[in-house]
PDB file of C-alpha atoms in Angstrom:
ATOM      1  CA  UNK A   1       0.000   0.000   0.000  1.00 67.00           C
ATOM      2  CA  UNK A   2       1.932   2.990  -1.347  1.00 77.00           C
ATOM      3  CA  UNK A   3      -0.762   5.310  -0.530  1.00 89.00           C
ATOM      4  CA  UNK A   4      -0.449   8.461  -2.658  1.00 92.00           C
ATOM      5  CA  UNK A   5       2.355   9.034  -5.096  1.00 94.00           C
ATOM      6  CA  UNK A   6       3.507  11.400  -7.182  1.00 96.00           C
ATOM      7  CA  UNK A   7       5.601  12.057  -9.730  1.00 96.00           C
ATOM      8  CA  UNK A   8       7.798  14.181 -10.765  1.00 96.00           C
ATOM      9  CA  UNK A   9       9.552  15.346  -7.659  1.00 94.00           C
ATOM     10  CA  UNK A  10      11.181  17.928  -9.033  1.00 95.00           C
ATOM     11  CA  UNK A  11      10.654  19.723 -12.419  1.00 96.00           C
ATOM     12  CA  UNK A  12      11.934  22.784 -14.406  1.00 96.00           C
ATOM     13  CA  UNK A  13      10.003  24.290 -16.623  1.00 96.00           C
ATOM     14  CA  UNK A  14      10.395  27.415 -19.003  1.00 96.00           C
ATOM     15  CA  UNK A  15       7.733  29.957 -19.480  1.00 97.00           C
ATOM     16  CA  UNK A  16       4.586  28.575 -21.969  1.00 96.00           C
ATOM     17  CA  UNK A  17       5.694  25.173 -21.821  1.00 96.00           C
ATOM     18  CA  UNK A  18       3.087  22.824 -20.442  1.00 96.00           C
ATOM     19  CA  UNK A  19       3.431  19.398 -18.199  1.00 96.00           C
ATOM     20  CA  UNK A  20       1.717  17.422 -16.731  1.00 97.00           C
ATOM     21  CA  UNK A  21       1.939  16.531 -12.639  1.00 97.00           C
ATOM     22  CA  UNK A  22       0.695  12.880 -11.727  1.00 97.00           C
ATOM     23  CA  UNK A  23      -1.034  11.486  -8.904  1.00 97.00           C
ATOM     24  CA  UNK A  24      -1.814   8.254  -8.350  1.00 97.00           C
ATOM     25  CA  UNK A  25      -4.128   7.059  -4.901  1.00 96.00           C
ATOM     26  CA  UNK A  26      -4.275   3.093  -4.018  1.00 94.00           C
ATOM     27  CA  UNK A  27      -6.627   3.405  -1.005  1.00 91.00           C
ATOM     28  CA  UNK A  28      -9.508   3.417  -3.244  1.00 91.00           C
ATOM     29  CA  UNK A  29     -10.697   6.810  -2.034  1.00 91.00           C
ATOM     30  CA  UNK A  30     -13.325   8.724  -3.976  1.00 89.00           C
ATOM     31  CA  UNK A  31     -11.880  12.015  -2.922  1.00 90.00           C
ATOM     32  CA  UNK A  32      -9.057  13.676  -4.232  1.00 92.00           C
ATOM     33  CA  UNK A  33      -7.412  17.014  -3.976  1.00 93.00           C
ATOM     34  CA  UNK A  34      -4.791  19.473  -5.675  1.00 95.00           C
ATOM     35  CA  UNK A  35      -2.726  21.837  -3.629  1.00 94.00           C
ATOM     36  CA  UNK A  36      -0.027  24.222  -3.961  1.00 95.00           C
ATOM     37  CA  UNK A  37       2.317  25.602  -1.204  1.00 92.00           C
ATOM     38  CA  UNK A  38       4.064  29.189  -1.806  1.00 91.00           C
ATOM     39  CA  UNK A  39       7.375  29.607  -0.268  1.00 84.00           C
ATOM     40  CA  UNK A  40       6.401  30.849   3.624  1.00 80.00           C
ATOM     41  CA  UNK A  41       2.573  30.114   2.978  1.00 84.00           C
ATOM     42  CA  UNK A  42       0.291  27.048   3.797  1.00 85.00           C
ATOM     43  CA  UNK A  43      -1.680  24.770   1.536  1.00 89.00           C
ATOM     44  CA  UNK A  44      -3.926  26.280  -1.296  1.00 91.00           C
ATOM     45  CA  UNK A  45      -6.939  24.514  -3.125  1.00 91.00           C
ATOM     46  CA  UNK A  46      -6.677  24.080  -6.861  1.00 95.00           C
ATOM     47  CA  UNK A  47      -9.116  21.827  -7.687  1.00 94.00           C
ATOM     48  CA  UNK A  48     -10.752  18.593  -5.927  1.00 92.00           C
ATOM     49  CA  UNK A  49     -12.752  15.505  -7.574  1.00 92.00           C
ATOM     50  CA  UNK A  50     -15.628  13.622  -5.458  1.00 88.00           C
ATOM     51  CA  UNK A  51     -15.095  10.329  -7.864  1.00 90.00           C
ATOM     52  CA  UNK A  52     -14.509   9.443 -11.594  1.00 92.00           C
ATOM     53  CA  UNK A  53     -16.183  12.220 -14.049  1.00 93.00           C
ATOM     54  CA  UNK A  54     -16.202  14.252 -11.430  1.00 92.00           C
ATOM     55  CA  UNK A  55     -14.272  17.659 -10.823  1.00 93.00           C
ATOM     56  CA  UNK A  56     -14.558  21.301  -9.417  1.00 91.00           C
ATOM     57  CA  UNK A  57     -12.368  24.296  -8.918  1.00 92.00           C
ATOM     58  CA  UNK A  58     -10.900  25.311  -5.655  1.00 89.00           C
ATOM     59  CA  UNK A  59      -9.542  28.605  -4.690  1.00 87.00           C
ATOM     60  CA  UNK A  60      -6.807  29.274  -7.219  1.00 93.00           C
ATOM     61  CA  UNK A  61      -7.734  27.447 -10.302  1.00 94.00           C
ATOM     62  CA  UNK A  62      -6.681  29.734 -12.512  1.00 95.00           C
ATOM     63  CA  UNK A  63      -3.904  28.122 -15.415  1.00 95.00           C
ATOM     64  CA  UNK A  64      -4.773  24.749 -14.174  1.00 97.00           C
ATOM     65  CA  UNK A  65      -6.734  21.672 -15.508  1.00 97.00           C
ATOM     66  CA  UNK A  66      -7.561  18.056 -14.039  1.00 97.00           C
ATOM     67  CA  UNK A  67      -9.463  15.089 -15.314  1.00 95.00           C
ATOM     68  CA  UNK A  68     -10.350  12.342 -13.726  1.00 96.00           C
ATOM     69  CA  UNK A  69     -11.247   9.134 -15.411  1.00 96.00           C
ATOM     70  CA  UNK A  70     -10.350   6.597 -12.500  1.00 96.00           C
ATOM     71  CA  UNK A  71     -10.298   6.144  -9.005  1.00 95.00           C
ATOM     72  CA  UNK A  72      -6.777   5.702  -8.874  1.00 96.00           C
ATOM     73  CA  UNK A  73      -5.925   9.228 -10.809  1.00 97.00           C
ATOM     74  CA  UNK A  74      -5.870  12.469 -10.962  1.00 98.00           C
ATOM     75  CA  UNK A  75      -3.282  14.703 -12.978  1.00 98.00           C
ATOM     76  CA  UNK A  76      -3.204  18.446 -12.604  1.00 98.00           C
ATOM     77  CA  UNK A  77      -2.287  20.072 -16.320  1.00 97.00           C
ATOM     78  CA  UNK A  78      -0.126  23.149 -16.181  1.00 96.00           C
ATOM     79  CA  UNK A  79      -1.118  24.846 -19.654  1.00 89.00           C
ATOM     80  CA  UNK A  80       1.471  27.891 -20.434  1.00 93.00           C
ATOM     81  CA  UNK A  81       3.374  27.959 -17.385  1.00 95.00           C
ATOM     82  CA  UNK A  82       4.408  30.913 -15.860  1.00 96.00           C
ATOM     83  CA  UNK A  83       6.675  31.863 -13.153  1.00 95.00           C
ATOM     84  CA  UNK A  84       3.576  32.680 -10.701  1.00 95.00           C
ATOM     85  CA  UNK A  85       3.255  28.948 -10.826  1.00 96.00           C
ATOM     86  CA  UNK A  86       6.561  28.085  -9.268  1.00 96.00           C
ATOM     87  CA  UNK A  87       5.647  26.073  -6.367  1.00 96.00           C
ATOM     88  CA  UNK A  88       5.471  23.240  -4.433  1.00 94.00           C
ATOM     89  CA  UNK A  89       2.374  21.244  -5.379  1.00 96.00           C
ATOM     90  CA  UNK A  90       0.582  18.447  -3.177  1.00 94.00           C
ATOM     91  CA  UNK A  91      -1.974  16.011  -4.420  1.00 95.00           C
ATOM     92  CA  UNK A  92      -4.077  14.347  -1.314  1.00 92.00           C
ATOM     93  CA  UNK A  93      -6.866  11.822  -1.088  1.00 91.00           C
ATOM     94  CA  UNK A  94      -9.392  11.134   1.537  1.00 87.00           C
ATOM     95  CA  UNK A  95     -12.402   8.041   1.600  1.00 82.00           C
ATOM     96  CA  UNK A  96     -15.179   9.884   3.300  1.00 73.00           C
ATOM     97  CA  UNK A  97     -16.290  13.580   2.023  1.00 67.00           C
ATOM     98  CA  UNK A  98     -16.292  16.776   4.198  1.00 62.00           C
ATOM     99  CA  UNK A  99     -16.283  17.006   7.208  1.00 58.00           C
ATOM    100  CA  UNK A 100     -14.836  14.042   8.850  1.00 62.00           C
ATOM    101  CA  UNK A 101     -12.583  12.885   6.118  1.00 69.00           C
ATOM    102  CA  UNK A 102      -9.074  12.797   7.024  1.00 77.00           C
ATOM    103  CA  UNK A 103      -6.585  14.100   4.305  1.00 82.00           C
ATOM    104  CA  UNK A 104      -3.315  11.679   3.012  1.00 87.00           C
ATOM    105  CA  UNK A 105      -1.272  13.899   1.371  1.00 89.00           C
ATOM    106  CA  UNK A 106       1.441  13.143  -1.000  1.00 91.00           C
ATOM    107  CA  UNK A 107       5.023  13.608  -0.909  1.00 89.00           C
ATOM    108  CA  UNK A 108       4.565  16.656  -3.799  1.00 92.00           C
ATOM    109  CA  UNK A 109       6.083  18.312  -6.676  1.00 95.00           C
ATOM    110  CA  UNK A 110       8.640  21.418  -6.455  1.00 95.00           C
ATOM    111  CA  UNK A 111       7.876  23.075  -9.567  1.00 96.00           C
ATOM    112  CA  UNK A 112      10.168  25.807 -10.840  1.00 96.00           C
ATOM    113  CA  UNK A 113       8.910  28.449 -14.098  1.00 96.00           C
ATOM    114  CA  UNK A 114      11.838  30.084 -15.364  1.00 94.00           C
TER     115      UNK A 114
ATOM    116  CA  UNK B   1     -14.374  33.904   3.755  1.00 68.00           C
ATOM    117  CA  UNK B   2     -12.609  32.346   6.743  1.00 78.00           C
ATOM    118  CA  UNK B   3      -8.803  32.717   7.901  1.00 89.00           C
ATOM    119  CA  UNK B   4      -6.434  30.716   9.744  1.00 94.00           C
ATOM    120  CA  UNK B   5      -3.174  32.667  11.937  1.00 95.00           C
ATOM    121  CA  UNK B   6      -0.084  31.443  13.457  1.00 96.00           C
ATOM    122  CA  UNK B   7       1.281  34.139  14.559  1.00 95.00           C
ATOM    123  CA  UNK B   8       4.582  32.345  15.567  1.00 96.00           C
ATOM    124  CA  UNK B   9       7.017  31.861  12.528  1.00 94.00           C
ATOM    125  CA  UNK B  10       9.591  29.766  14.523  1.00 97.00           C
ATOM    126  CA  UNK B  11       9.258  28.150  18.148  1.00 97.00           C
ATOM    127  CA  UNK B  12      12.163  26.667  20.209  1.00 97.00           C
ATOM    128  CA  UNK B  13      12.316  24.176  22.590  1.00 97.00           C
ATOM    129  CA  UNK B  14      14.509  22.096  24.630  1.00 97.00           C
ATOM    130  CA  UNK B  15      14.062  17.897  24.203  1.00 97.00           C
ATOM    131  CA  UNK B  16      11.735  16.605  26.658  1.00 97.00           C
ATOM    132  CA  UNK B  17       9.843  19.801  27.231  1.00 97.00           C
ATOM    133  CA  UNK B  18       6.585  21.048  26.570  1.00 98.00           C
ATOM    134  CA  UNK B  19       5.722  23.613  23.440  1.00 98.00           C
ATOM    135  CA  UNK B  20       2.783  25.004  22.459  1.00 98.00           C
ATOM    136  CA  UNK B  21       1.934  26.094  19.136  1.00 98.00           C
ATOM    137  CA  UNK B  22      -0.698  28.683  18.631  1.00 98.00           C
ATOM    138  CA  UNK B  23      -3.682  29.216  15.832  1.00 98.00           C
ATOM    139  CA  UNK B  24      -6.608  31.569  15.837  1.00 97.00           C
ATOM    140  CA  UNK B  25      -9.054  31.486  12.686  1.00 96.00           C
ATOM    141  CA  UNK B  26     -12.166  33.481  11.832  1.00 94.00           C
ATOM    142  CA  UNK B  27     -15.190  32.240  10.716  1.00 90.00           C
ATOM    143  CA  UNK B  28     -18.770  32.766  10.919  1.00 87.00           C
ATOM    144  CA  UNK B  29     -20.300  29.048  10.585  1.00 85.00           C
ATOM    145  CA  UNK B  30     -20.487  27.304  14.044  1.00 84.00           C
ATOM    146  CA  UNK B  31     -19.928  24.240  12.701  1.00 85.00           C
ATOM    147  CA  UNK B  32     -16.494  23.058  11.237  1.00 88.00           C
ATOM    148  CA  UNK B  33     -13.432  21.107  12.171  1.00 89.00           C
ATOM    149  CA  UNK B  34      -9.675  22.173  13.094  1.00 93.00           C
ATOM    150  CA  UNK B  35      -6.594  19.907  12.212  1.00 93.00           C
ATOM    151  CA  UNK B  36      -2.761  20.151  12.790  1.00 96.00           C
ATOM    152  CA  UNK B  37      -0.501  19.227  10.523  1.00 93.00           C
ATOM    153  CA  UNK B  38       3.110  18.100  10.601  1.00 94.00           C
ATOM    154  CA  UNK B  39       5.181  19.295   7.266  1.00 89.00           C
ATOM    155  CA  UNK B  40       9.062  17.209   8.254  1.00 88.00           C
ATOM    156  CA  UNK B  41      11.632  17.949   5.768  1.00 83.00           C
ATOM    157  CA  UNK B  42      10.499  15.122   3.317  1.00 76.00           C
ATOM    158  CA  UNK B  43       7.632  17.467   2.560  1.00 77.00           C
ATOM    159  CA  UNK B  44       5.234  15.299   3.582  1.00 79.00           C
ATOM    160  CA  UNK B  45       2.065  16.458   5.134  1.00 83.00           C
ATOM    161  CA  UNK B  46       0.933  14.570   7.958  1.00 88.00           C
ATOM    162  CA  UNK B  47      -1.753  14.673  10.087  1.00 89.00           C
ATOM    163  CA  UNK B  48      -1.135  15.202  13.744  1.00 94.00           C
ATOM    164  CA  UNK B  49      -4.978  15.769  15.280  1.00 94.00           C
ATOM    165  CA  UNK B  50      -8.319  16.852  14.775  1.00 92.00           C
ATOM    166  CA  UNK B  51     -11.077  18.697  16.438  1.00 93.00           C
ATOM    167  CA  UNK B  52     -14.898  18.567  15.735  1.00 89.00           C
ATOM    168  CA  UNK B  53     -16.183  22.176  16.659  1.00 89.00           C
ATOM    169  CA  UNK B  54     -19.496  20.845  18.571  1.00 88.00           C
ATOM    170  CA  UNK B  55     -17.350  18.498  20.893  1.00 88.00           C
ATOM    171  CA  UNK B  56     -16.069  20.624  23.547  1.00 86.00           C
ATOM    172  CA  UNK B  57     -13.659  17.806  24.937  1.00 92.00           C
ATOM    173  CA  UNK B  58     -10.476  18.557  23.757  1.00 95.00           C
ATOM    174  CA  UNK B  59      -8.679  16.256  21.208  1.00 94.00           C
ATOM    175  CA  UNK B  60      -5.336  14.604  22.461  1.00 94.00           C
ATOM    176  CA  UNK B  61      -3.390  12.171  20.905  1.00 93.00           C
ATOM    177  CA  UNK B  62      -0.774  10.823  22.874  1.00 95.00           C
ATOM    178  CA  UNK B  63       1.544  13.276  23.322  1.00 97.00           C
ATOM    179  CA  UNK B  64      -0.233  15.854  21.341  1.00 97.00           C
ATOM    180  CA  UNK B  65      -3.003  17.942  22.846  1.00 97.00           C
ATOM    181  CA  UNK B  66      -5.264  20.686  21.593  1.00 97.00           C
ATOM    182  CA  UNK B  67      -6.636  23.577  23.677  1.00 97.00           C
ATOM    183  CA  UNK B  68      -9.804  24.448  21.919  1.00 96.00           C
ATOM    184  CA  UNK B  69     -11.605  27.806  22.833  1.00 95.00           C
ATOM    185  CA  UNK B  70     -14.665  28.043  20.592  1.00 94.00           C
ATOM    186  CA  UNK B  71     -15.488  31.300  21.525  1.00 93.00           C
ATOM    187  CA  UNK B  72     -12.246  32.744  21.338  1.00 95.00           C
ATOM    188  CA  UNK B  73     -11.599  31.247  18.234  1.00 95.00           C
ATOM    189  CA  UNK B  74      -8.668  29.685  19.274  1.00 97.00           C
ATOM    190  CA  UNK B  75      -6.848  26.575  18.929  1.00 97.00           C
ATOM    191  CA  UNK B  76      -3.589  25.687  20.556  1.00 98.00           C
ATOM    192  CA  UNK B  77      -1.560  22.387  20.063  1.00 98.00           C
ATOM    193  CA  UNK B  78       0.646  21.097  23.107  1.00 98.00           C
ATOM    194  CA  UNK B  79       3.550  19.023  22.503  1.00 98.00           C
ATOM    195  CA  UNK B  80       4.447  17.295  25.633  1.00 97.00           C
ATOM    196  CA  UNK B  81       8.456  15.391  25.631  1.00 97.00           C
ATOM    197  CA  UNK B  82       9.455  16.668  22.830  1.00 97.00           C
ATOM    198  CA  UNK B  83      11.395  14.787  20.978  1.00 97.00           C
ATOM    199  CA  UNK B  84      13.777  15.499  18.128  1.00 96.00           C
ATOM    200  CA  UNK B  85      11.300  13.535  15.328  1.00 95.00           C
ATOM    201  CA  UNK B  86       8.784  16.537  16.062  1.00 96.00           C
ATOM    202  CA  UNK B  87      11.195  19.064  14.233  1.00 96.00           C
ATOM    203  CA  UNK B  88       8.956  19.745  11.427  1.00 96.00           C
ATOM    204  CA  UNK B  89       6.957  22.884  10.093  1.00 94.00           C
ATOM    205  CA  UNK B  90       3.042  23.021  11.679  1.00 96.00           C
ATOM    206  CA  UNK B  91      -0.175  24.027  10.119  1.00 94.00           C
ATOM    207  CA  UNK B  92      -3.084  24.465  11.610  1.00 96.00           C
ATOM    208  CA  UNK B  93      -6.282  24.043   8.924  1.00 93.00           C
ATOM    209  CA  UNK B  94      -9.785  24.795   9.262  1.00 91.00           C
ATOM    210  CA  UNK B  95     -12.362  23.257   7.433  1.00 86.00           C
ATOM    211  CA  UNK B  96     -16.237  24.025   7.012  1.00 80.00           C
ATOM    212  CA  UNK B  97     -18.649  21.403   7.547  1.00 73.00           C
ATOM    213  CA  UNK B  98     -21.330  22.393   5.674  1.00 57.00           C
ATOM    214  CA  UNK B  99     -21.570  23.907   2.214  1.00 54.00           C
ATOM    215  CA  UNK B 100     -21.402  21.487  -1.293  1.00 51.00           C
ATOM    216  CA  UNK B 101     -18.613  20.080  -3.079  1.00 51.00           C
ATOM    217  CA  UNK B 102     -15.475  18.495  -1.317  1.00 56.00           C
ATOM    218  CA  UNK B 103     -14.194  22.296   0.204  1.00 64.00           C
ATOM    219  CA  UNK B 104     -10.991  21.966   0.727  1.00 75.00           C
ATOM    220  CA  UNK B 105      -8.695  22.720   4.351  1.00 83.00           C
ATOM    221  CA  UNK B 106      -7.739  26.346   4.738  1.00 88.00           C
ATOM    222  CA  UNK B 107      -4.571  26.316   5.748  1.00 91.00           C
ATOM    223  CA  UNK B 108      -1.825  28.860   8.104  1.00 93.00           C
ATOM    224  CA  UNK B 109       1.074  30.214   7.198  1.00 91.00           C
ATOM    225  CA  UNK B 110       2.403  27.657   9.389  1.00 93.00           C
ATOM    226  CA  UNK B 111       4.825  27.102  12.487  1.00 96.00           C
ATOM    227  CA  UNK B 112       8.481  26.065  12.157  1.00 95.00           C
ATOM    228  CA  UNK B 113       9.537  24.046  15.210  1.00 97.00           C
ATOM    229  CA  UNK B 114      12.603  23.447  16.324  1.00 97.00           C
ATOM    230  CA  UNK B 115      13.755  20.682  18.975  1.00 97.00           C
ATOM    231  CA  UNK B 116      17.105  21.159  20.731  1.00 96.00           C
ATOM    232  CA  UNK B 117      18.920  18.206  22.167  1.00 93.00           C
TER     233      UNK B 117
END
């Protein structure tokens, strides 16, 4: 049981280039969440999924996109990066929905625009 | 919208002793639920406790402790015997319990302890 995972741990990018950051849950939890983490700041909400099919923004959506055709995934797109996205970026995953659920986080993703 | 502040950057304290980490938040819904987490080095974030807002019992788990004060919108973790595996960065995150959609944690700007042997 690996819990969450993702990958890569570190990446590079230069401005307008796109990637893609994976995350991969084997808990079989329905929820799942993207977060970034701003040098000096705590977490931020990106977007979240309640299952497969199923997404919706968070706080600071803006430049991002997910998908989520399994259980098991849920990749966060970076279209046309720019250097306001350099960050650290968590995915986590939780079995029961707001407000009890309890939150496994990932080991995350340093991201650096240049 | 609500808020979560640590108002401590950095704490220090000896191995063995007894820290406590602050966190106040603002919000206007009576129901919702506080966490800690634990940020080590790897990154990692880890839960460390949680509190349900209508339990007035405060949450402890083992050597951690909360000191919930509803009304003063306060929320306090105690780490009793330190020890040098708590060294980590601490956030304290606030989450609403009603409203639709999955609503993510708000977090703090987070606590940066440090353990001294």
């Amino acid at each position: 049981n690996a819990g969450v995972t993702q990958t890569p741990k570190f990446r590079i990018l230069k401005i307008g280039q796109s990637m893609t950051l994976q995350c991969t849950q084997d808990m079989n939890h329905n929820y799942m969440y993207w977060y970034r983490q701003d040098p000096g700041m705590g977490l931020k909400l990106i977007y979240y999924s309640v299952g497969a099919g199923i997404t919706d923004k968070g706080e600071v959506p803006n430049g991002y996109n997910v998908s989520r055709s399994t259980t098991e995934d849920f990749p966060l797109r970076l279209e046309l990066a720019a250097p306001s996205q350099t960050s650290v970026y968590f995915c986590a995953s939780s079995y029961q929905g707001p407000p009890l659920d309890t939150q496994y986080f990932g080991p995350g993703t340093r991201l650096t625009v240049l | 919208a609500q808020t979560v502040t640590q108002s401590q950057p950095e704490m220090s304290v000896q191995e063995a002793e007894t820290v406590t980490l602050s966190c106040t938040y603002d919000t206007s819904e009576s129901d919702y639920y506080l966490f800690w987490y634990k940020q080590p080095p790897s990154r990692q974030m880890i839960l460390v406790i949680r509190q349900e807002a209508y339990k007035q019992q405060n949450a402890t788990e083992n050597r951690f402790s909360v000191n919930f004060q509803k009304a003063a919108k306060s929320f306090s973790l105690k780490i009793s015997d330190s020890q040098l595996g708590d060294a980590a960065m601490y956030f304290c995150a606030y989450r609403r319990h009603s409203g639709g959609g999955a609503d993510g944690l708000t977090f703090g700007k987070g606590t940066h302890l440090i353990i001294q042997p």
